[in-house]
PDB file of C-alpha atoms in Angstrom:
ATOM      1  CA  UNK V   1     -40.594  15.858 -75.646  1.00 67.00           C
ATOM      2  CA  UNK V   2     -39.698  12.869 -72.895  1.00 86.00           C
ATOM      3  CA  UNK V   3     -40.648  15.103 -69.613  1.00 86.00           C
ATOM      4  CA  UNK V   4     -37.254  13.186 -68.160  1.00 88.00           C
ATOM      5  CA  UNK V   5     -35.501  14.280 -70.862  1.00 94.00           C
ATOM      6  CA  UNK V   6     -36.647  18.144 -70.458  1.00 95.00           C
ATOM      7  CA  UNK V   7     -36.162  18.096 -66.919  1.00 95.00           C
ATOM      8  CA  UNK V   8     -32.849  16.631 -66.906  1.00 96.00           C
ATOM      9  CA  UNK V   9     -31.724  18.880 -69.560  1.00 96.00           C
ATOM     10  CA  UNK V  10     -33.135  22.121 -67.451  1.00 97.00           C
ATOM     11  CA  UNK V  11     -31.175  20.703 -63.787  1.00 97.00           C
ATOM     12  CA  UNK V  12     -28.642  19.974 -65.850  1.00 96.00           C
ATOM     13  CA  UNK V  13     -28.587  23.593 -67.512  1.00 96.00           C
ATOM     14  CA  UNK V  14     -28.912  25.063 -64.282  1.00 97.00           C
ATOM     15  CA  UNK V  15     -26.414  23.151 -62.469  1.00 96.00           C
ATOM     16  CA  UNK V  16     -23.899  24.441 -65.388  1.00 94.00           C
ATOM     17  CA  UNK V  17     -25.303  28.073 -65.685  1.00 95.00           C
ATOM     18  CA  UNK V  18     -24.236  28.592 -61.686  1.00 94.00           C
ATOM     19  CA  UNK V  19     -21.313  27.291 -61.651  1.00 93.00           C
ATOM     20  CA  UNK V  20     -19.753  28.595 -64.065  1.00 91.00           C
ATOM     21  CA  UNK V  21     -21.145  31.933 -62.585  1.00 89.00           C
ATOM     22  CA  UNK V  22     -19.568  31.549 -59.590  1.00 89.00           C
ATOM     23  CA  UNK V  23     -16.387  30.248 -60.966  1.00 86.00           C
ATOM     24  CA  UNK V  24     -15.867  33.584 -62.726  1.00 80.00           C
ATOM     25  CA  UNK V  25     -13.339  34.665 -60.318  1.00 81.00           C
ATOM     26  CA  UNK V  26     -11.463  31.601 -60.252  1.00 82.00           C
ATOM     27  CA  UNK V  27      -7.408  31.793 -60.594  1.00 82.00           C
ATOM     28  CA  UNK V  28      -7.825  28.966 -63.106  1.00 85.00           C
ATOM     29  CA  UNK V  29      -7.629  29.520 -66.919  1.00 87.00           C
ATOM     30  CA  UNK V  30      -9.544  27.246 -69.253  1.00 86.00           C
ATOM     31  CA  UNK V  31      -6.430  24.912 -69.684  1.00 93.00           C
ATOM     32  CA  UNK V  32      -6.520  23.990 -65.998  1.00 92.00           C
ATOM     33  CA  UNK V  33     -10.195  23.491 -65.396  1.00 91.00           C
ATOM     34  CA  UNK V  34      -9.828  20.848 -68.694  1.00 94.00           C
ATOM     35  CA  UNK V  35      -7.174  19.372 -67.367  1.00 96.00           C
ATOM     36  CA  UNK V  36      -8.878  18.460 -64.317  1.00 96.00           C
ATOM     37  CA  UNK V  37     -12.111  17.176 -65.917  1.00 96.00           C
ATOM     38  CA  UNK V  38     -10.160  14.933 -67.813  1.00 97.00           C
ATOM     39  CA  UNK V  39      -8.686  14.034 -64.932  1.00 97.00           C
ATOM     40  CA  UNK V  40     -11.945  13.489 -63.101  1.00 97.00           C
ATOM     41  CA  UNK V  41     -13.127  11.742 -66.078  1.00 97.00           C
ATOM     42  CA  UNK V  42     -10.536   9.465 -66.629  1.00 97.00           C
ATOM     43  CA  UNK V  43     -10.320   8.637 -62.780  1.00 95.00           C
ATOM     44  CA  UNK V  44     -13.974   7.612 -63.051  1.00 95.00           C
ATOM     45  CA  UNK V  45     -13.551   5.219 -66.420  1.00 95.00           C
ATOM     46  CA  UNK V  46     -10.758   3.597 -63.936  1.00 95.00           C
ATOM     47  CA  UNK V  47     -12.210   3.506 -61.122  1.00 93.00           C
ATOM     48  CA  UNK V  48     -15.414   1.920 -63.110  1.00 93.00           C
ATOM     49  CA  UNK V  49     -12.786  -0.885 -64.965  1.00 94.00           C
ATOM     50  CA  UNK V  50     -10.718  -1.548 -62.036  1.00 94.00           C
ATOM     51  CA  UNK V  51     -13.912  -2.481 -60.042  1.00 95.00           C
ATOM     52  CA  UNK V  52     -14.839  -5.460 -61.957  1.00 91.00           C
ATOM     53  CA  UNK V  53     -10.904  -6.442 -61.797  1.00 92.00           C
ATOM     54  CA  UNK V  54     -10.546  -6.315 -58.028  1.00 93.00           C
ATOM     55  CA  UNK V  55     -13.847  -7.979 -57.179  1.00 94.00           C
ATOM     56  CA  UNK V  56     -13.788 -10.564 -60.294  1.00 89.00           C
ATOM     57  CA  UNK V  57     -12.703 -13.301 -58.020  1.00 92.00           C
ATOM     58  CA  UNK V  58     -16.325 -13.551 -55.668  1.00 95.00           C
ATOM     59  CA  UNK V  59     -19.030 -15.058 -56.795  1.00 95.00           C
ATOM     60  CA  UNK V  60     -21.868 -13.929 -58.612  1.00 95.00           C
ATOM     61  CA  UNK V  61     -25.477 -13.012 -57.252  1.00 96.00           C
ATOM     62  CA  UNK V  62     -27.805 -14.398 -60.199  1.00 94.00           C
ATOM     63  CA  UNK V  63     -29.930 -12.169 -61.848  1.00 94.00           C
ATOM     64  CA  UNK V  64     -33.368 -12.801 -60.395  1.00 90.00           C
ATOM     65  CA  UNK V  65     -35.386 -10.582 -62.209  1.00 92.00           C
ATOM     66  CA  UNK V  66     -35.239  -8.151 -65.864  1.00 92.00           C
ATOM     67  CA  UNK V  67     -32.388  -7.214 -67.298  1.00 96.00           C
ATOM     68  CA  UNK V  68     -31.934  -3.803 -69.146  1.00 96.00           C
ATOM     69  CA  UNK V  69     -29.921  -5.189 -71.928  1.00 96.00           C
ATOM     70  CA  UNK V  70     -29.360  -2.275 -74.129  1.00 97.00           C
ATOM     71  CA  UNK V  71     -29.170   1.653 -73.216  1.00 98.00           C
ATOM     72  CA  UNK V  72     -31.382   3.940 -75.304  1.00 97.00           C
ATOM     73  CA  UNK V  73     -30.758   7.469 -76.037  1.00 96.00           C
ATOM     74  CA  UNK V  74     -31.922   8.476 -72.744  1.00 97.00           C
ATOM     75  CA  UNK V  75     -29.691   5.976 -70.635  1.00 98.00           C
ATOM     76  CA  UNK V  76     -26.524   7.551 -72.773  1.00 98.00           C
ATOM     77  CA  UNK V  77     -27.134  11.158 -72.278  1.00 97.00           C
ATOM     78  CA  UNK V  78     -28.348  11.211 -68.476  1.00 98.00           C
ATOM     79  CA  UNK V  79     -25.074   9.049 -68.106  1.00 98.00           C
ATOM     80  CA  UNK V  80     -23.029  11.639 -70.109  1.00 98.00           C
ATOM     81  CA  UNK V  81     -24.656  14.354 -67.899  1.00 98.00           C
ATOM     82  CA  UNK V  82     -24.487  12.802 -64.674  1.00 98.00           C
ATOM     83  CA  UNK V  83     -20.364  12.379 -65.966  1.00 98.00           C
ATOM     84  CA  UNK V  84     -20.021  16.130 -66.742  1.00 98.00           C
ATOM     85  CA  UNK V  85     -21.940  17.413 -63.153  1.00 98.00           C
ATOM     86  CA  UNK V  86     -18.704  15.047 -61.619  1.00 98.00           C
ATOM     87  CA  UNK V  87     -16.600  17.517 -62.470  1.00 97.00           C
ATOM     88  CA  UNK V  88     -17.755  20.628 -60.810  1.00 96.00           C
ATOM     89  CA  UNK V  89     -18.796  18.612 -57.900  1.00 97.00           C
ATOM     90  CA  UNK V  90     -14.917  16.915 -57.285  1.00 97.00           C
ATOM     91  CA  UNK V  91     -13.726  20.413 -57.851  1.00 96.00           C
ATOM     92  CA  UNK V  92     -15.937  21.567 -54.786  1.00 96.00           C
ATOM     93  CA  UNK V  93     -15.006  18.625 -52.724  1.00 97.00           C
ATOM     94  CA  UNK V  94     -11.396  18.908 -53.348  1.00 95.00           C
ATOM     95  CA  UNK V  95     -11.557  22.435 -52.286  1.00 94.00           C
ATOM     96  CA  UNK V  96     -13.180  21.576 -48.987  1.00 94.00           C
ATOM     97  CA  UNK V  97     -10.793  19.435 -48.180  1.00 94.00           C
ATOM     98  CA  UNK V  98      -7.815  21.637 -48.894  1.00 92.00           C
ATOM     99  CA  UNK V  99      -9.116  24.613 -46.731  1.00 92.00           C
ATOM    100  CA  UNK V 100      -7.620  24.397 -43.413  1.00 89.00           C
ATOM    101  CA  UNK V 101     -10.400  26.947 -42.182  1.00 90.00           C
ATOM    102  CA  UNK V 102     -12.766  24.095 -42.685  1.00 92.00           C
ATOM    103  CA  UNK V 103     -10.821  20.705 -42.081  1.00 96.00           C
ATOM    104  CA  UNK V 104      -7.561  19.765 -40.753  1.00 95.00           C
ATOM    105  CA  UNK V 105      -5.815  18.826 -42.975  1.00 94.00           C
ATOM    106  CA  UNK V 106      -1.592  18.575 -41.678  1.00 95.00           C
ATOM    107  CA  UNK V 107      -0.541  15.017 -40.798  1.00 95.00           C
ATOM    108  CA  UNK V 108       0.355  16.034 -37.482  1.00 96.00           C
ATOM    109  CA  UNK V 109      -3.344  16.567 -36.995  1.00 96.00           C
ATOM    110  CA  UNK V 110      -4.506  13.266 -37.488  1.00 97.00           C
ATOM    111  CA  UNK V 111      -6.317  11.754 -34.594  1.00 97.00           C
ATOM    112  CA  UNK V 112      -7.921   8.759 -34.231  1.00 98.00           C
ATOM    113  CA  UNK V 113     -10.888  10.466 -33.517  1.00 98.00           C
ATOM    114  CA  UNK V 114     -10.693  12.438 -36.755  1.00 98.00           C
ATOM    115  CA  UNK V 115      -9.681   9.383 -38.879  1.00 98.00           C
ATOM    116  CA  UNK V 116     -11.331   5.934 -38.362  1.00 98.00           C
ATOM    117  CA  UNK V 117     -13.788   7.863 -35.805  1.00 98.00           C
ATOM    118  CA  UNK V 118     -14.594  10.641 -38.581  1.00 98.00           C
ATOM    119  CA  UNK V 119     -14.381   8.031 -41.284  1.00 98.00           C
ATOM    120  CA  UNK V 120     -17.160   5.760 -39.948  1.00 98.00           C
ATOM    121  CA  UNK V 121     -19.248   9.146 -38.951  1.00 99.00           C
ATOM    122  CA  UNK V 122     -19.347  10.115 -42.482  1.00 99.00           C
ATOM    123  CA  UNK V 123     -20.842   7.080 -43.502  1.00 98.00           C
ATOM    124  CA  UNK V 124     -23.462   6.904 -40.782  1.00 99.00           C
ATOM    125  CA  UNK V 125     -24.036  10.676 -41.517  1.00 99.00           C
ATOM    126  CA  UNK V 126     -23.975  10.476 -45.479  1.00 99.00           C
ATOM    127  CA  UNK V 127     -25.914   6.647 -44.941  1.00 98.00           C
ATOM    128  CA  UNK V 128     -28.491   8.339 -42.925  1.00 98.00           C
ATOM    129  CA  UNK V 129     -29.219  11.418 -44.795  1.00 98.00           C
ATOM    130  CA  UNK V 130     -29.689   9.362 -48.383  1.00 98.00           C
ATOM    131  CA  UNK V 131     -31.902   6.596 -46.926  1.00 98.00           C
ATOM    132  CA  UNK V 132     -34.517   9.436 -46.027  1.00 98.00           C
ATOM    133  CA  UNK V 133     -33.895  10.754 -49.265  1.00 98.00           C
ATOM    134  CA  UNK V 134     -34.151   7.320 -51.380  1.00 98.00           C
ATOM    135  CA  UNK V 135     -37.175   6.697 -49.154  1.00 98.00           C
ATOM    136  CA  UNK V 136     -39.032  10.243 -50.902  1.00 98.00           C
ATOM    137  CA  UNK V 137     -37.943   9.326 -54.081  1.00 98.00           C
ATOM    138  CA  UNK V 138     -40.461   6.334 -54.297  1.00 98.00           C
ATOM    139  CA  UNK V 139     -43.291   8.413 -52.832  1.00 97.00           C
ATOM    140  CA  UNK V 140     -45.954   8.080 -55.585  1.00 92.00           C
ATOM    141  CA  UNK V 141     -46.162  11.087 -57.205  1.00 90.00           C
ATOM    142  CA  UNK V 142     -42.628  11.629 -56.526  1.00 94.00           C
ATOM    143  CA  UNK V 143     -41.110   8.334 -58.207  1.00 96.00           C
ATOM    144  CA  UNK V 144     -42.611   8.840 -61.275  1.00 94.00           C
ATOM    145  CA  UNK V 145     -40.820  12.622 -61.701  1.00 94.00           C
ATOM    146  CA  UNK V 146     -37.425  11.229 -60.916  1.00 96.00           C
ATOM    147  CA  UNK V 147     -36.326   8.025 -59.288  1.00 97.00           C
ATOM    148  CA  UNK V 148     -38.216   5.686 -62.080  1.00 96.00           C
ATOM    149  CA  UNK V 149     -35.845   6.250 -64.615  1.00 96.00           C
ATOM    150  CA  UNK V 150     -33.041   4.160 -62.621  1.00 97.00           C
ATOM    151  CA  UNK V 151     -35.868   1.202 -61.965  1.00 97.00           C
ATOM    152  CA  UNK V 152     -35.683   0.473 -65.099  1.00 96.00           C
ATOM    153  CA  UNK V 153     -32.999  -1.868 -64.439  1.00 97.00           C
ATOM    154  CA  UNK V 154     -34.054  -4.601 -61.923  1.00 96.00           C
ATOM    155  CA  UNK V 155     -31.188  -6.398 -62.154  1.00 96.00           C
ATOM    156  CA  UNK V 156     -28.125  -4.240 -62.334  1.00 97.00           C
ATOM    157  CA  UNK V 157     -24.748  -5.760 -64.145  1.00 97.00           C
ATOM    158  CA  UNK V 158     -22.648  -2.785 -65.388  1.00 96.00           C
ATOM    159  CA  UNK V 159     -21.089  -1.003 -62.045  1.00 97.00           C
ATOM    160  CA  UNK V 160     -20.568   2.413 -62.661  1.00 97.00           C
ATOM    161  CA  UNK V 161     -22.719   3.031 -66.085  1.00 97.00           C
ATOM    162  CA  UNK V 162     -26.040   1.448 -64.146  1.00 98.00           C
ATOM    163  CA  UNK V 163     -25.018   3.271 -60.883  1.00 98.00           C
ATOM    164  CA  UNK V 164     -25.135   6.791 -62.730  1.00 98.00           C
ATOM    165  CA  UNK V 165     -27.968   5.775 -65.110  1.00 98.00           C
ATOM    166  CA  UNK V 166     -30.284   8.237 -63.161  1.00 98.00           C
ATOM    167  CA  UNK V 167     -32.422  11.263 -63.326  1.00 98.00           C
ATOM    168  CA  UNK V 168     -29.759  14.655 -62.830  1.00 98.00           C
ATOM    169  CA  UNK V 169     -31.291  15.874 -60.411  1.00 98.00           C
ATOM    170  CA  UNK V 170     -31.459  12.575 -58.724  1.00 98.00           C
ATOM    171  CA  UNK V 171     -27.519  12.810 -58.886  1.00 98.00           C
ATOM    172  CA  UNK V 172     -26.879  15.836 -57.932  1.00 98.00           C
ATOM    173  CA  UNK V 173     -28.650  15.682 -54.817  1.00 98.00           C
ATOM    174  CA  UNK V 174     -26.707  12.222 -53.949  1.00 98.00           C
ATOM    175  CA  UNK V 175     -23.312  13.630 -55.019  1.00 98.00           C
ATOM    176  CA  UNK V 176     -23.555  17.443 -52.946  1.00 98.00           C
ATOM    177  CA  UNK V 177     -24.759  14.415 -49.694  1.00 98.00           C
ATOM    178  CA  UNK V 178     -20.904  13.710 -50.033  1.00 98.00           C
ATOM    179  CA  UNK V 179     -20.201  17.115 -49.044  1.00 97.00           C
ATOM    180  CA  UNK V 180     -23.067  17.697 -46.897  1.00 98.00           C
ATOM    181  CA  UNK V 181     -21.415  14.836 -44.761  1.00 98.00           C
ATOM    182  CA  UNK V 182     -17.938  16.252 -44.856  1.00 98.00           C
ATOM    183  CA  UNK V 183     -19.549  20.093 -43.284  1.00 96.00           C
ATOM    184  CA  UNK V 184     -21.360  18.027 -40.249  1.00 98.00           C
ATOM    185  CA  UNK V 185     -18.875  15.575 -39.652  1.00 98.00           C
ATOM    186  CA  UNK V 186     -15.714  17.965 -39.770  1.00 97.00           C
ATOM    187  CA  UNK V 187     -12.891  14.257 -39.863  1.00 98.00           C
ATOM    188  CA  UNK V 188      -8.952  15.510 -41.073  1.00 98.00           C
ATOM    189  CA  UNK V 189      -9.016  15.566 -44.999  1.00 97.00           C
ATOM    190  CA  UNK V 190      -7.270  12.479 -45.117  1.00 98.00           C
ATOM    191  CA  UNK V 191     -10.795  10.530 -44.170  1.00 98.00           C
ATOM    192  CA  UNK V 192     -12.864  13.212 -46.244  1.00 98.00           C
ATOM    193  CA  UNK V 193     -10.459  11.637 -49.340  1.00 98.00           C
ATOM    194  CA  UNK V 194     -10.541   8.314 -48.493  1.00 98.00           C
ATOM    195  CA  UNK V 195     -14.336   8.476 -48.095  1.00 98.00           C
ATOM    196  CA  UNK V 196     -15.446   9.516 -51.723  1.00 98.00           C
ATOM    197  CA  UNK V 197     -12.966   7.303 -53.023  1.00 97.00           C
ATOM    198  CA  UNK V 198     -14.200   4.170 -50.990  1.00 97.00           C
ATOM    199  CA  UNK V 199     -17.444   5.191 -51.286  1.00 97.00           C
ATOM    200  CA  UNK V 200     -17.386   5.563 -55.142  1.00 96.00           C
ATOM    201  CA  UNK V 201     -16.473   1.693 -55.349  1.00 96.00           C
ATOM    202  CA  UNK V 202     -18.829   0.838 -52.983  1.00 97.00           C
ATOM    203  CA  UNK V 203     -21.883   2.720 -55.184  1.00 97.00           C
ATOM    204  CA  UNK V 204     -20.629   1.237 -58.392  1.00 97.00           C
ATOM    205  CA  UNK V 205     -19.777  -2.566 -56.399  1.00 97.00           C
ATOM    206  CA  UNK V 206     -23.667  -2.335 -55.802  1.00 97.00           C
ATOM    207  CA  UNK V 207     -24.221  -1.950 -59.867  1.00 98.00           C
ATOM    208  CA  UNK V 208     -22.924  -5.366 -59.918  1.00 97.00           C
ATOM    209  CA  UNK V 209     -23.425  -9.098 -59.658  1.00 97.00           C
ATOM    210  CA  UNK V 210     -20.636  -9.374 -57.215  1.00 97.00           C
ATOM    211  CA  UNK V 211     -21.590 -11.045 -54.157  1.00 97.00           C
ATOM    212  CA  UNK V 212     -19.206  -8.908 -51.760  1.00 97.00           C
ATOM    213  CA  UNK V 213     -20.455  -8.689 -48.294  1.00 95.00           C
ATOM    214  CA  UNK V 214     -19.067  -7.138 -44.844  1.00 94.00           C
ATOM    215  CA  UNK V 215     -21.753  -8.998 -42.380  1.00 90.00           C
ATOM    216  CA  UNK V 216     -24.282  -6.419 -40.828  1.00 87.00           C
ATOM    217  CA  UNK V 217     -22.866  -3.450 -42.459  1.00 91.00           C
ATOM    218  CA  UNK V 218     -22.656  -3.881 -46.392  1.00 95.00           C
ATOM    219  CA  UNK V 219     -24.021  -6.307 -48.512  1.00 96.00           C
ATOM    220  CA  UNK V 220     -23.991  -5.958 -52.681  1.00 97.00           C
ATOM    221  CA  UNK V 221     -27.197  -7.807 -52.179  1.00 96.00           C
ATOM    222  CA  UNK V 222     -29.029  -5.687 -50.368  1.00 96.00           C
ATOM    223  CA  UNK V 223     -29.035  -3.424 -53.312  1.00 97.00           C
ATOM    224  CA  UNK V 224     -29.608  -5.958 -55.845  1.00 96.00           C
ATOM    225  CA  UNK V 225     -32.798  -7.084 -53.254  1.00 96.00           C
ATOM    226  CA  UNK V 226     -33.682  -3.026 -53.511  1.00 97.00           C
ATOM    227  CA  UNK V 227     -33.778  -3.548 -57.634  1.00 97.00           C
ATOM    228  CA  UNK V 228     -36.040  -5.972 -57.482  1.00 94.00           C
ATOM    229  CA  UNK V 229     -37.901  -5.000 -54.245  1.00 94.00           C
ATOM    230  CA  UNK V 230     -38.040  -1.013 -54.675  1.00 95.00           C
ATOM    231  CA  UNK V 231     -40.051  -0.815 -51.173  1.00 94.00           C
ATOM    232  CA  UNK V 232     -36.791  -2.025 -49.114  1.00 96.00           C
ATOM    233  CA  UNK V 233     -33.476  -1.526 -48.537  1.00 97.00           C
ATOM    234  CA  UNK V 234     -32.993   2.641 -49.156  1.00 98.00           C
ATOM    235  CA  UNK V 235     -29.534   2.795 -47.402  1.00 97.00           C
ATOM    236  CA  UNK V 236     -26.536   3.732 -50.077  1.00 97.00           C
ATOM    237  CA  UNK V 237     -23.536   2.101 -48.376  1.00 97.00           C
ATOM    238  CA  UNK V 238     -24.686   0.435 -44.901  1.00 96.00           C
ATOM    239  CA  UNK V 239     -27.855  -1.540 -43.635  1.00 95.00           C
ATOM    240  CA  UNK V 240     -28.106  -0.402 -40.196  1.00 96.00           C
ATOM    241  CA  UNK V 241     -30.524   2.751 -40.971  1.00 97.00           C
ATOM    242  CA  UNK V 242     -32.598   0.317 -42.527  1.00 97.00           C
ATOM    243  CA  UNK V 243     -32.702  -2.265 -39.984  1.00 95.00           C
ATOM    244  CA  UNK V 244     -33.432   0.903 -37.717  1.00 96.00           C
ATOM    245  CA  UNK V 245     -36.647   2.188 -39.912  1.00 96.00           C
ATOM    246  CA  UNK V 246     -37.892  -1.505 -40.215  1.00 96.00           C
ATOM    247  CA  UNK V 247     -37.432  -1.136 -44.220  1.00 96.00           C
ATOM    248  CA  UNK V 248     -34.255  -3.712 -43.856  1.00 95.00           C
ATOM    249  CA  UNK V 249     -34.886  -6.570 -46.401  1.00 94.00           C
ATOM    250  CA  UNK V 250     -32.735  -9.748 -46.865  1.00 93.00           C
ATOM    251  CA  UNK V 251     -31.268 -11.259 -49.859  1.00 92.00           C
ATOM    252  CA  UNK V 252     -33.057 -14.915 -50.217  1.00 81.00           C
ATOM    253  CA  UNK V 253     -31.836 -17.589 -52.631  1.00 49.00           C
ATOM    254  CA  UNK V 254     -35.740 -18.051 -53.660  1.00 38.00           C
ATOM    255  CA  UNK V 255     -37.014 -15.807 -56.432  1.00 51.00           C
ATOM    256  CA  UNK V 256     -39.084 -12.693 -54.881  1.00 47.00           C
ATOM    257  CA  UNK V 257     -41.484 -10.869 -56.315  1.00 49.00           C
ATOM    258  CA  UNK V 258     -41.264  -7.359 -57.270  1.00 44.00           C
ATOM    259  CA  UNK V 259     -44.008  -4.717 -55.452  1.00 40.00           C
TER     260      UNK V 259
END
């Protein structure tokens, strides 16, 4: 059997096993947790759709390099797994940010500070934190295990489907970053919300050919240039950790070639 295959299946597994296991005290019955996937689920396939309406108008970054035209077996089900783990993981982020013991979370608490201020920190924070990450994940020896199955694509074109085309483990670890963010930053809920919403177009955006930029701070083509140039450009959302570890690489209209 495909060792990707196995190992996604066992995270996967895993991932399941304990949370339903620690769920078993939960006030919800079976109707409610199914209600919310679909929920989840269905916010996802929107949020996906809605992507390629809102940014249709800007123009398109050409494909430079191989495109993974067709999804095998292997594409579908990590997808379909990676879908499933969103679940769980929304329901855990949803109940951070409804605890008052852990964020504020009345209106009348909303500070600067704790909105824009906490807002940008959780970026920085969450920015920080993956490009570290990302960086490990090419380590030969390591990139082989996990991280190659998402290199397959050089030229991403779908959003969403080529964002979560990746290894579960892989995703997992990226997702539970969200909420590692949330626990160091500590902003008011209503910038904990607004960040995995903004920050879920932002990761699917990069999926695309759409050449959206916000100059020195995010650039679709800095991911597109990470595609095709694996050895640059490990920052999820925002270029300045890379321009800070020297692995900053810019988009250039003349072809480059892969390393």
């Amino acid at each position: 059997m495909d060792l990707h295959l196995l190992s996604g299946t066992a995270v996967f597994s895993a991932f399941a096993g304990m949370t339903m296991y620690s769920e078993l005290s939960s006030e919800w019955n079976w109707g409610q947790a199914f209600m919310f996937g679909f929920a989840i689920l269905a916010g996802m396939e929107l949020m996906s759709a809605s992507v390629h309406v809102l940014f249709g108008g800007f123009s398109a970054i050409p494909i430079r390099a191989a495109h993974l035209d067709a999804f095998d077996f292997k594409d579908m089900y990590f997808i379909f797994l990676n879908k499933i783990c969103t679940v769980p993981f929304m329901y855990h982020y949803n109940s951070i940010c409804l605890d008052s013991a852990v964020l504020k979370m009345e209106p009348k608490d909303l500070t600067f500070a704790n909105s824009v201020g906490g807002f940008i920190a959780l970026f920085l924070v969450y920015d920080f934190i993956y490009a570290l990450y990302h960086r490990f994940l090419h380590v030969r020896g390591v990139y082989s295990l996990v991280h190659k199955h998402h290199h397959r694509q050089h030229s991403p074109t779908r959003g969403n489907p080529d964002g979560v085309n990746v290894h579960p483990l892989e995703f997992l670890l990226g997702e539970y970053n969200f909420l590692l963010a949330v626990y160091l930053v500590k902003p008011h809920a209503y910038a904990a919300m607004a960040f995995i919403v903004i920050g879920g177009v932002m990761a699917s955006l990069n999926h695309t050919r759409t050449d959206f930029c916000i100059p020195y701070v995010y650039d679709v083509k800095a991911h597109d240039v990470h595609h095709r140039i694996p050895q640059s450009n490990y920052g999820q959302f925002i270029s300045v950790w890379d321009r800070c570890m020297g692995s900053f690489r810019e988009y250039h209209d003349t072809v480059d070639k892969r390393k």
